[in-house]
PDB file of C-alpha atoms in Angstrom:
ATOM      1  CA  MET A 278      51.072  28.302 145.787  1.00 51.00           C
ATOM      2  CA  ALA A 279      48.231  27.174 143.312  1.00 54.00           C
ATOM      3  CA  GLN A 280      48.240  23.505 142.998  1.00 60.00           C
ATOM      4  CA  ARG A 281      49.302  21.599 139.759  1.00 73.00           C
ATOM      5  CA  SER A 282      47.351  18.849 138.252  1.00 77.00           C
ATOM      6  CA  TYR A 283      50.683  17.577 136.863  1.00 89.00           C
ATOM      7  CA  ASN A 284      53.629  15.842 138.532  1.00 93.00           C
ATOM      8  CA  ILE A 285      56.549  17.993 138.079  1.00 94.00           C
ATOM      9  CA  LYS A 286      59.043  15.983 139.147  1.00 92.00           C
ATOM     10  CA  ASP A 287      58.181  13.477 135.921  1.00 94.00           C
ATOM     11  CA  VAL A 288      58.610  16.845 134.031  1.00 96.00           C
ATOM     12  CA  TYR A 289      62.084  17.904 135.228  1.00 97.00           C
ATOM     13  CA  LYS A 290      63.057  14.162 135.074  1.00 94.00           C
ATOM     14  CA  GLU A 291      62.413  14.048 131.041  1.00 94.00           C
ATOM     15  CA  ILE A 292      64.256  17.143 130.276  1.00 97.00           C
ATOM     16  CA  PHE A 293      67.361  16.348 132.703  1.00 95.00           C
ATOM     17  CA  THR A 294      66.920  13.044 130.628  1.00 92.00           C
ATOM     18  CA  ILE A 295      67.338  14.536 127.335  1.00 93.00           C
ATOM     19  CA  ASN A 296      69.804  17.328 128.245  1.00 93.00           C
ATOM     20  CA  ASP A 297      72.317  14.273 129.120  1.00 90.00           C
ATOM     21  CA  TYR A 298      71.890  12.884 125.670  1.00 88.00           C
ATOM     22  CA  PHE A 299      74.712  14.899 123.945  1.00 87.00           C
ATOM     23  CA  GLU A 300      77.216  17.704 124.777  1.00 86.00           C
ATOM     24  CA  GLU A 301      79.901  19.839 122.577  1.00 84.00           C
ATOM     25  CA  GLU A 302      83.333  19.835 124.010  1.00 83.00           C
ATOM     26  CA  THR A 303      85.252  23.345 124.098  1.00 78.00           C
ATOM     27  CA  ASN A 304      87.375  22.341 120.787  1.00 79.00           C
ATOM     28  CA  GLY A 305      83.958  21.670 118.583  1.00 76.00           C
ATOM     29  CA  THR A 306      83.695  17.868 119.498  1.00 82.00           C
ATOM     30  CA  LEU A 307      80.357  16.543 119.263  1.00 83.00           C
ATOM     31  CA  ILE A 308      79.691  13.880 121.635  1.00 86.00           C
ATOM     32  CA  VAL A 309      76.145  11.590 121.796  1.00 84.00           C
ATOM     33  CA  LYS A 310      76.512   8.937 125.059  1.00 81.00           C
ATOM     34  CA  ASN A 311      76.627   5.792 124.145  1.00 77.00           C
ATOM     35  CA  ASN A 312      73.098   4.696 125.916  1.00 77.00           C
ATOM     36  CA  TYR A 313      71.470   7.254 124.086  1.00 77.00           C
ATOM     37  CA  LYS A 314      72.050   7.005 120.540  1.00 75.00           C
ATOM     38  CA  SER A 315      68.757   6.184 120.030  1.00 74.00           C
ATOM     39  CA  ILE A 316      68.273  10.298 119.547  1.00 76.00           C
ATOM     40  CA  HIS A 317      69.263   9.340 116.328  1.00 71.00           C
ATOM     41  CA  ASP A 318      66.178   8.511 115.407  1.00 71.00           C
ATOM     42  CA  TYR A 319      64.332  11.454 116.103  1.00 68.00           C
ATOM     43  CA  CYS A 320      66.993  13.099 113.394  1.00 67.00           C
ATOM     44  CA  GLY A 321      65.841  11.729 110.796  1.00 57.00           C
ATOM     45  CA  SER A 322      61.820  12.667 111.525  1.00 55.00           C
ATOM     46  CA  TRP A 323      62.520  16.357 110.930  1.00 54.00           C
ATOM     47  CA  ARG A 324      64.148  15.808 107.654  1.00 54.00           C
ATOM     48  CA  ASP A 325      62.009  15.728 104.580  1.00 50.00           C
ATOM     49  CA  SER A 326      64.248  12.264 103.684  1.00 52.00           C
ATOM     50  CA  ARG A 327      63.408  10.804 107.379  1.00 53.00           C
ATOM     51  CA  LYS A 328      67.309   9.270 107.345  1.00 56.00           C
ATOM     52  CA  ASP A 329      70.358   9.825 108.431  1.00 61.00           C
ATOM     53  CA  ASN A 330      71.924  11.106 111.472  1.00 69.00           C
ATOM     54  CA  CYS A 331      72.092  14.029 113.202  1.00 74.00           C
ATOM     55  CA  HIS A 332      75.912  15.587 112.697  1.00 76.00           C
ATOM     56  CA  ASN A 333      75.986  18.894 114.101  1.00 82.00           C
ATOM     57  CA  TYR A 334      74.958  20.439 117.762  1.00 86.00           C
ATOM     58  CA  ILE A 335      72.219  22.594 116.459  1.00 86.00           C
ATOM     59  CA  GLN A 336      70.581  19.541 114.790  1.00 84.00           C
ATOM     60  CA  LEU A 337      70.975  17.376 117.723  1.00 86.00           C
ATOM     61  CA  ALA A 338      69.208  20.388 119.871  1.00 88.00           C
ATOM     62  CA  ILE A 339      66.289  20.208 117.074  1.00 86.00           C
ATOM     63  CA  CYS A 340      66.164  16.059 118.031  1.00 84.00           C
ATOM     64  CA  GLY A 341      66.057  16.698 121.561  1.00 88.00           C
ATOM     65  CA  PHE A 342      63.254  19.148 121.479  1.00 91.00           C
ATOM     66  CA  ILE A 343      61.180  16.991 119.497  1.00 86.00           C
ATOM     67  CA  TYR A 344      61.792  13.879 121.800  1.00 87.00           C
ATOM     68  CA  LEU A 345      60.844  16.174 124.590  1.00 93.00           C
ATOM     69  CA  LEU A 346      57.684  18.170 122.983  1.00 92.00           C
ATOM     70  CA  LYS A 347      56.439  14.031 122.180  1.00 90.00           C
ATOM     71  CA  THR A 348      57.351  12.473 125.791  1.00 92.00           C
ATOM     72  CA  LEU A 349      55.659  15.972 127.390  1.00 95.00           C
ATOM     73  CA  LYS A 350      52.446  15.955 125.811  1.00 92.00           C
ATOM     74  CA  ASP A 351      52.000  12.062 127.057  1.00 91.00           C
ATOM     75  CA  MET A 352      52.242  13.193 130.643  1.00 93.00           C
ATOM     76  CA  PRO A 353      48.887  13.678 132.700  1.00 92.00           C
ATOM     77  CA  GLY A 354      47.506  16.816 133.523  1.00 94.00           C
ATOM     78  CA  LEU A 355      50.321  18.922 131.897  1.00 95.00           C
ATOM     79  CA  GLU A 356      48.639  21.722 129.240  1.00 94.00           C
ATOM     80  CA  TYR A 357      49.941  23.043 126.367  1.00 94.00           C
ATOM     81  CA  ASP A 358      50.895  26.133 127.204  1.00 94.00           C
ATOM     82  CA  LYS A 359      53.019  24.769 130.420  1.00 96.00           C
ATOM     83  CA  LEU A 360      54.384  22.210 128.306  1.00 96.00           C
ATOM     84  CA  ALA A 361      55.465  24.384 125.731  1.00 96.00           C
ATOM     85  CA  GLU A 362      57.061  26.664 128.061  1.00 97.00           C
ATOM     86  CA  TYR A 363      58.942  23.861 129.753  1.00 98.00           C
ATOM     87  CA  ALA A 364      60.132  22.787 126.233  1.00 96.00           C
ATOM     88  CA  ILE A 365      61.385  26.147 125.254  1.00 96.00           C
ATOM     89  CA  LEU A 366      63.062  26.643 128.167  1.00 97.00           C
ATOM     90  CA  TRP A 367      64.876  23.379 127.616  1.00 97.00           C
ATOM     91  CA  LEU A 368      65.788  24.687 124.124  1.00 94.00           C
ATOM     92  CA  ILE A 369      67.036  27.985 125.535  1.00 94.00           C
ATOM     93  CA  TYR A 370      69.645  26.474 128.064  1.00 95.00           C
ATOM     94  CA  LYS A 371      70.473  24.403 125.641  1.00 93.00           C
ATOM     95  CA  LEU A 372      71.532  26.325 122.649  1.00 91.00           C
ATOM     96  CA  ASP A 373      73.215  28.696 125.150  1.00 90.00           C
ATOM     97  CA  ALA A 374      75.315  25.767 126.688  1.00 87.00           C
ATOM     98  CA  ALA A 375      76.655  25.374 123.502  1.00 83.00           C
ATOM     99  CA  PRO A 376      80.513  26.864 123.060  1.00 75.00           C
ATOM    100  CA  ASN A 377      79.555  28.964 120.631  1.00 74.00           C
ATOM    101  CA  LYS A 378      76.137  29.743 121.649  1.00 71.00           C
ATOM    102  CA  CYS A 379      74.994  28.596 118.255  1.00 75.00           C
ATOM    103  CA  GLY A 380      74.862  31.273 117.162  1.00 78.00           C
ATOM    104  CA  ILE A 381      71.319  31.809 116.384  1.00 84.00           C
ATOM    105  CA  GLU A 382      68.241  33.689 117.972  1.00 87.00           C
ATOM    106  CA  LEU A 383      65.070  32.032 118.851  1.00 90.00           C
ATOM    107  CA  ASN A 384      62.876  33.466 116.418  1.00 91.00           C
ATOM    108  CA  GLU A 385      65.457  32.214 113.631  1.00 91.00           C
ATOM    109  CA  PHE A 386      65.257  29.284 114.732  1.00 89.00           C
ATOM    110  CA  TYR A 387      61.598  28.990 114.899  1.00 90.00           C
ATOM    111  CA  THR A 388      61.370  30.227 111.282  1.00 90.00           C
ATOM    112  CA  LYS A 389      64.192  27.808 109.741  1.00 87.00           C
ATOM    113  CA  TYR A 390      63.396  24.380 111.844  1.00 84.00           C
ATOM    114  CA  ILE A 391      59.543  24.668 113.382  1.00 84.00           C
ATOM    115  CA  GLU A 392      57.346  27.061 111.027  1.00 82.00           C
ATOM    116  CA  LYS A 393      57.421  25.347 108.070  1.00 76.00           C
ATOM    117  CA  ASN A 394      58.626  21.614 109.072  1.00 77.00           C
ATOM    118  CA  SER A 395      56.252  19.280 107.907  1.00 77.00           C
ATOM    119  CA  TYR A 396      57.081  17.098 111.007  1.00 78.00           C
ATOM    120  CA  TYR A 397      56.066  19.875 113.440  1.00 84.00           C
ATOM    121  CA  ASN A 398      52.839  20.545 111.309  1.00 83.00           C
ATOM    122  CA  ASN A 399      51.568  16.463 110.896  1.00 82.00           C
ATOM    123  CA  ILE A 400      48.608  16.107 113.127  1.00 86.00           C
ATOM    124  CA  ILE A 401      49.153  14.606 116.513  1.00 88.00           C
ATOM    125  CA  ASN A 402      46.583  11.216 116.683  1.00 81.00           C
ATOM    126  CA  GLY A 403      44.357  11.501 119.417  1.00 79.00           C
ATOM    127  CA  TYR A 404      45.323  15.240 120.628  1.00 81.00           C
ATOM    128  CA  ASP A 405      42.193  17.416 118.863  1.00 80.00           C
ATOM    129  CA  ASN A 406      43.929  18.001 115.500  1.00 86.00           C
ATOM    130  CA  MET A 407      46.532  19.784 117.345  1.00 91.00           C
ATOM    131  CA  THR A 408      50.351  19.631 115.794  1.00 91.00           C
ATOM    132  CA  TYR A 409      53.106  20.464 117.206  1.00 90.00           C
ATOM    133  CA  LYS A 410      53.491  23.882 116.072  1.00 91.00           C
ATOM    134  CA  ASP A 411      50.430  24.736 117.631  1.00 94.00           C
ATOM    135  CA  ILE A 412      51.547  23.210 120.840  1.00 94.00           C
ATOM    136  CA  ILE A 413      54.775  25.471 120.456  1.00 94.00           C
ATOM    137  CA  ASN A 414      52.606  28.376 119.457  1.00 94.00           C
ATOM    138  CA  LYS A 415      51.027  28.552 122.952  1.00 94.00           C
ATOM    139  CA  LYS A 416      54.023  29.882 124.022  1.00 94.00           C
ATOM    140  CA  LYS A 417      55.656  31.433 120.497  1.00 91.00           C
ATOM    141  CA  GLU A 418      56.265  34.885 121.944  1.00 93.00           C
ATOM    142  CA  LEU A 419      58.933  33.066 124.373  1.00 93.00           C
ATOM    143  CA  MET A 420      60.668  32.486 120.755  1.00 92.00           C
ATOM    144  CA  ASN A 421      60.784  36.492 120.087  1.00 91.00           C
ATOM    145  CA  MET A 422      62.186  37.235 123.111  1.00 91.00           C
ATOM    146  CA  ASN A 423      66.120  38.307 122.884  1.00 88.00           C
ATOM    147  CA  ILE A 424      68.315  34.301 124.087  1.00 87.00           C
ATOM    148  CA  SER A 425      70.877  36.976 125.715  1.00 86.00           C
ATOM    149  CA  GLU A 426      67.860  38.205 127.509  1.00 89.00           C
ATOM    150  CA  ILE A 427      65.827  34.984 128.735  1.00 91.00           C
ATOM    151  CA  SER A 428      69.003  32.898 129.100  1.00 92.00           C
ATOM    152  CA  LYS A 429      69.130  34.670 132.126  1.00 95.00           C
ATOM    153  CA  PHE A 430      67.060  32.252 134.161  1.00 97.00           C
ATOM    154  CA  ASN A 431      69.822  28.963 133.115  1.00 97.00           C
ATOM    155  CA  THR A 432      70.993  29.292 136.059  1.00 97.00           C
ATOM    156  CA  LEU A 433      67.233  28.300 137.978  1.00 98.00           C
ATOM    157  CA  PHE A 434      66.540  26.252 135.174  1.00 98.00           C
ATOM    158  CA  TYR A 435      69.371  24.038 135.796  1.00 97.00           C
ATOM    159  CA  ILE A 436      69.295  24.038 138.998  1.00 96.00           C
ATOM    160  CA  LEU A 437      65.597  22.866 138.965  1.00 97.00           C
ATOM    161  CA  PHE A 438      66.177  20.114 136.342  1.00 96.00           C
ATOM    162  CA  PHE A 439      69.257  18.674 137.999  1.00 94.00           C
ATOM    163  CA  SER A 440      67.781  18.927 141.692  1.00 92.00           C
ATOM    164  CA  TYR A 441      64.620  17.556 141.001  1.00 93.00           C
ATOM    165  CA  TYR A 442      66.395  14.455 139.196  1.00 91.00           C
ATOM    166  CA  LEU A 443      68.466  13.587 142.207  1.00 87.00           C
ATOM    167  CA  SER A 444      65.500  13.549 143.993  1.00 83.00           C
ATOM    168  CA  HIS A 445      63.770  11.153 141.504  1.00 79.00           C
ATOM    169  CA  VAL A 446      66.042   8.735 141.676  1.00 77.00           C
ATOM    170  CA  GLU A 447      66.758   9.469 145.628  1.00 75.00           C
ATOM    171  CA  TYR A 448      70.516  10.659 145.723  1.00 76.00           C
ATOM    172  CA  PRO A 449      71.671  12.097 148.300  1.00 78.00           C
ATOM    173  CA  TYR A 450      71.437  15.774 147.320  1.00 80.00           C
ATOM    174  CA  CYS A 451      71.397  18.422 150.037  1.00 83.00           C
ATOM    175  CA  VAL A 452      74.734  16.401 151.667  1.00 84.00           C
ATOM    176  CA  GLN A 453      76.595  16.133 147.755  1.00 85.00           C
ATOM    177  CA  PHE A 454      75.458  19.720 146.515  1.00 87.00           C
ATOM    178  CA  PRO A 455      74.377  21.667 149.310  1.00 88.00           C
ATOM    179  CA  LEU A 456      75.410  25.239 147.872  1.00 91.00           C
ATOM    180  CA  TYR A 457      72.474  24.656 145.258  1.00 92.00           C
ATOM    181  CA  PRO A 458      69.349  25.897 146.879  1.00 93.00           C
ATOM    182  CA  ILE A 459      71.822  29.130 148.195  1.00 94.00           C
ATOM    183  CA  SER A 460      72.722  29.440 144.556  1.00 95.00           C
ATOM    184  CA  PHE A 461      69.231  29.372 143.376  1.00 96.00           C
ATOM    185  CA  SER A 462      67.852  32.181 145.842  1.00 96.00           C
ATOM    186  CA  ASN A 463      70.809  34.222 145.514  1.00 96.00           C
ATOM    187  CA  LYS A 464      70.247  34.200 141.138  1.00 97.00           C
ATOM    188  CA  PHE A 465      66.162  34.616 141.652  1.00 97.00           C
ATOM    189  CA  ASN A 466      66.748  37.575 144.094  1.00 96.00           C
ATOM    190  CA  GLU A 467      69.146  39.512 141.589  1.00 96.00           C
ATOM    191  CA  LEU A 468      66.461  38.697 138.617  1.00 96.00           C
ATOM    192  CA  ASN A 469      63.316  39.522 141.312  1.00 95.00           C
ATOM    193  CA  GLU A 470      65.027  43.202 141.091  1.00 94.00           C
ATOM    194  CA  ASP A 471      65.822  43.233 137.743  1.00 92.00           C
ATOM    195  CA  SER A 472      63.511  46.200 135.674  1.00 90.00           C
ATOM    196  CA  LYS A 473      62.373  43.675 133.444  1.00 89.00           C
ATOM    197  CA  ASN A 474      60.424  42.179 136.098  1.00 90.00           C
ATOM    198  CA  ILE A 475      57.352  44.021 135.304  1.00 92.00           C
ATOM    199  CA  GLU A 476      53.773  42.775 135.747  1.00 89.00           C
ATOM    200  CA  GLY A 477      52.336  40.682 133.015  1.00 89.00           C
ATOM    201  CA  SER A 478      54.952  40.591 131.250  1.00 91.00           C
ATOM    202  CA  LEU A 479      56.606  37.456 130.252  1.00 92.00           C
ATOM    203  CA  TYR A 480      59.769  37.547 132.068  1.00 94.00           C
ATOM    204  CA  THR A 481      57.585  37.816 135.633  1.00 95.00           C
ATOM    205  CA  GLN A 482      55.700  34.908 133.950  1.00 95.00           C
ATOM    206  CA  ILE A 483      58.849  32.816 133.515  1.00 96.00           C
ATOM    207  CA  LEU A 484      60.263  33.727 137.235  1.00 96.00           C
ATOM    208  CA  SER A 485      57.078  33.091 138.611  1.00 96.00           C
ATOM    209  CA  THR A 486      57.198  29.219 136.984  1.00 96.00           C
ATOM    210  CA  LEU A 487      60.676  29.096 138.831  1.00 98.00           C
ATOM    211  CA  SER A 488      59.599  30.242 141.787  1.00 97.00           C
ATOM    212  CA  ASN A 489      56.683  27.911 142.324  1.00 96.00           C
ATOM    213  CA  ASP A 490      58.819  24.892 141.387  1.00 97.00           C
ATOM    214  CA  TYR A 491      61.658  25.986 143.804  1.00 96.00           C
ATOM    215  CA  ASN A 492      58.743  26.283 146.515  1.00 94.00           C
ATOM    216  CA  ASN A 493      57.393  22.728 145.054  1.00 93.00           C
ATOM    217  CA  LEU A 494      61.295  21.454 145.665  1.00 91.00           C
ATOM    218  CA  ILE A 495      61.087  22.371 149.821  1.00 89.00           C
ATOM    219  CA  ASN A 496      58.696  20.330 150.152  1.00 87.00           C
ATOM    220  CA  LYS A 497      59.774  17.513 148.353  1.00 83.00           C
ATOM    221  CA  PHE A 498      63.064  17.742 151.187  1.00 80.00           C
ATOM    222  CA  GLY A 499      61.314  19.167 153.528  1.00 70.00           C
ATOM    223  CA  ASN A 500      61.726  16.303 155.874  1.00 73.00           C
ATOM    224  CA  ASP A 501      65.628  16.087 155.013  1.00 76.00           C
ATOM    225  CA  GLU A 502      67.438  17.365 157.830  1.00 77.00           C
ATOM    226  CA  SER A 503      70.657  17.353 155.995  1.00 78.00           C
ATOM    227  CA  CYS A 504      68.908  20.240 153.690  1.00 83.00           C
ATOM    228  CA  ASP A 505      68.599  24.058 154.018  1.00 85.00           C
ATOM    229  CA  PHE A 506      67.107  25.836 151.368  1.00 89.00           C
ATOM    230  CA  PRO A 507      66.998  29.508 151.761  1.00 91.00           C
ATOM    231  CA  THR A 508      63.357  30.406 151.296  1.00 90.00           C
ATOM    232  CA  ILE A 509      62.514  33.158 148.860  1.00 94.00           C
ATOM    233  CA  SER A 510      60.730  36.512 148.169  1.00 92.00           C
ATOM    234  CA  PRO A 511      57.414  36.629 146.347  1.00 93.00           C
ATOM    235  CA  VAL A 512      57.760  37.485 142.695  1.00 93.00           C
ATOM    236  CA  LYS A 513      58.039  41.265 142.804  1.00 85.00           C
ATOM    237  CA  THR A 514      56.574  42.944 140.262  1.00 74.00           C
ATOM    238  CA  SER A 515      56.306  46.788 139.108  1.00 68.00           C
ATOM    239  CA  LEU A 516      54.312  49.020 136.189  1.00 60.00           C
ATOM    240  CA  SER A 517      55.687  49.524 133.383  1.00 52.00           C
ATOM    241  CA  SER A 518      56.499  53.218 132.422  1.00 45.00           C
ATOM    242  CA  SER A 519      54.016  53.409 130.149  1.00 46.00           C
ATOM    243  CA  ILE A 520      51.324  52.628 132.066  1.00 42.00           C
ATOM    244  CA  ALA A 521      52.534  54.279 134.890  1.00 42.00           C
ATOM    245  CA  SER A 522      53.109  57.396 132.555  1.00 42.00           C
ATOM    246  CA  LYS A 523      49.698  57.073 131.730  1.00 45.00           C
ATOM    247  CA  LEU A 524      47.784  56.613 134.867  1.00 40.00           C
ATOM    248  CA  ILE A 525      49.248  59.478 136.728  1.00 39.00           C
ATOM    249  CA  PRO A 526      49.049  62.104 134.464  1.00 45.00           C
ATOM    250  CA  GLY A 527      45.040  61.170 133.769  1.00 46.00           C
ATOM    251  CA  LEU A 528      44.216  61.639 137.102  1.00 39.00           C
ATOM    252  CA  SER A 529      41.473  64.560 137.880  1.00 39.00           C
ATOM    253  CA  THR A 530      42.248  67.172 140.657  1.00 37.00           C
ATOM    254  CA  PHE A 531      39.955  65.524 142.604  1.00 38.00           C
ATOM    255  CA  ALA A 532      41.634  61.695 142.139  1.00 39.00           C
ATOM    256  CA  ILE A 533      45.062  62.769 142.762  1.00 34.00           C
ATOM    257  CA  PRO A 534      44.680  63.724 146.305  1.00 40.00           C
ATOM    258  CA  ALA A 535      43.539  60.335 147.186  1.00 39.00           C
ATOM    259  CA  PHE A 536      46.536  58.963 144.880  1.00 37.00           C
ATOM    260  CA  LEU A 537      48.593  60.333 147.114  1.00 38.00           C
ATOM    261  CA  GLY A 538      46.947  59.206 150.703  1.00 45.00           C
ATOM    262  CA  ILE A 539      45.389  62.716 151.168  1.00 38.00           C
ATOM    263  CA  SER A 540      41.906  62.873 152.686  1.00 42.00           C
ATOM    264  CA  TYR A 541      39.515  65.472 152.835  1.00 41.00           C
ATOM    265  CA  LYS A 542      36.096  66.353 155.205  1.00 43.00           C
ATOM    266  CA  THR A 543      34.195  68.898 154.859  1.00 42.00           C
ATOM    267  CA  ILE A 544      31.861  70.249 157.777  1.00 41.00           C
ATOM    268  CA  TYR A 545      28.915  72.862 157.585  1.00 41.00           C
ATOM    269  CA  LYS A 546      28.726  74.944 161.034  1.00 46.00           C
ATOM    270  CA  LYS A 547      25.464  77.091 160.718  1.00 45.00           C
ATOM    271  CA  THR A 548      26.199  80.834 162.016  1.00 44.00           C
ATOM    272  CA  ILE A 549      24.161  83.522 163.232  1.00 45.00           C
ATOM    273  CA  LYS A 550      24.972  87.323 162.399  1.00 45.00           C
ATOM    274  CA  LYS A 551      22.489  90.098 163.736  1.00 46.00           C
ATOM    275  CA  SER A 552      22.540  93.298 162.901  1.00 45.00           C
ATOM    276  CA  LYS A 553      20.304  96.012 162.786  1.00 42.00           C
ATOM    277  CA  GLU A 554      18.976  95.622 159.459  1.00 43.00           C
ATOM    278  CA  GLU A 555      18.292  92.157 159.128  1.00 44.00           C
ATOM    279  CA  ASN A 556      19.248  88.934 160.918  1.00 45.00           C
ATOM    280  CA  GLU A 557      21.315  86.865 158.792  1.00 43.00           C
ATOM    281  CA  THR A 558      22.146  82.790 159.186  1.00 42.00           C
ATOM    282  CA  LYS A 559      25.651  81.955 156.983  1.00 44.00           C
ATOM    283  CA  TYR A 560      27.099  78.542 156.972  1.00 40.00           C
ATOM    284  CA  MET A 561      30.891  78.543 157.354  1.00 44.00           C
ATOM    285  CA  ILE A 562      32.936  75.537 155.686  1.00 40.00           C
ATOM    286  CA  ARG A 563      35.440  74.110 157.603  1.00 43.00           C
ATOM    287  CA  ARG A 564      37.738  72.285 155.472  1.00 43.00           C
ATOM    288  CA  LEU A 565      39.866  69.417 157.223  1.00 42.00           C
ATOM    289  CA  THR A 566      42.368  68.684 154.854  1.00 39.00           C
ATOM    290  CA  ILE A 567      43.684  65.413 156.595  1.00 40.00           C
ATOM    291  CA  ILE A 568      47.578  64.224 155.341  1.00 39.00           C
ATOM    292  CA  PRO A 569      49.431  60.616 156.867  1.00 44.00           C
ATOM    293  CA  GLY A 570      50.644  62.100 160.273  1.00 45.00           C
ATOM    294  CA  THR A 571      49.260  65.706 159.727  1.00 41.00           C
ATOM    295  CA  ILE A 572      45.766  67.955 160.365  1.00 40.00           C
ATOM    296  CA  ILE A 573      45.347  71.011 158.694  1.00 40.00           C
ATOM    297  CA  MET A 574      41.991  72.539 159.268  1.00 44.00           C
ATOM    298  CA  ILE A 575      40.972  75.965 156.947  1.00 41.00           C
ATOM    299  CA  ASP A 576      37.558  77.825 157.696  1.00 45.00           C
ATOM    300  CA  ILE A 577      36.132  78.612 153.930  1.00 42.00           C
ATOM    301  CA  CYS A 578      33.027  81.785 154.986  1.00 46.00           C
TER     302      CYS A 578
END
């Protein structure tokens, strides 16, 4: 597991915090918890009028997204691409958590609320002329994914930010939630076998991030005898069908045997044939074909 330069525990603490600010009940009632009314301060920030509270779930999701970007950008060692990845993963989780799923795709969200929004396009003081839109664009390809596809990771993401938060407040996590690590392991194994898990894909990148964060969580609870964290296998990847179809037909006749694990060895053996008319020297070619577990010998005169 690669060493990270940022404190992942603090990252997930902030994610848990903003996630706890608001929720929507099944009857559509919007709830902003009393301790977190300050989220409305961010509601004005994304409007041109710079005033008024949020009135629906998606407006609060926008404000929460802004809050998370602003908070994480000040975290030491957290590079812009990872910042964007965590913020977008939270946005996906929060949109999917609404009873009606908000009925919006990520690219539509980006176009409506980010692309032309003056707040996201303002220069952030002291950050190399970066804007929040620039930061988001470090992982803009995530915003182009189908939300039903990327929301497959929500179970893993929730378990991580909930678990890291409890580790932050030193709550007896393993005693109260012993099944969470097991649930993570089971879901991870399912996603690891998914056909979308293709080398170099966004799917694999996200799975790798969450896998690393889980293994780091194991280290944090490693000395707690009440904890039982199943180990998870490394992220599996496969070549895409398009890449495979390009590689295999393109193999030359010479290359195919090597691709299949077949090797050859050619032996030149000197033979001497004598006749009345002349002495003739020939070389017999002996070809050894070695297939795993089998040796075939062919003499070619």
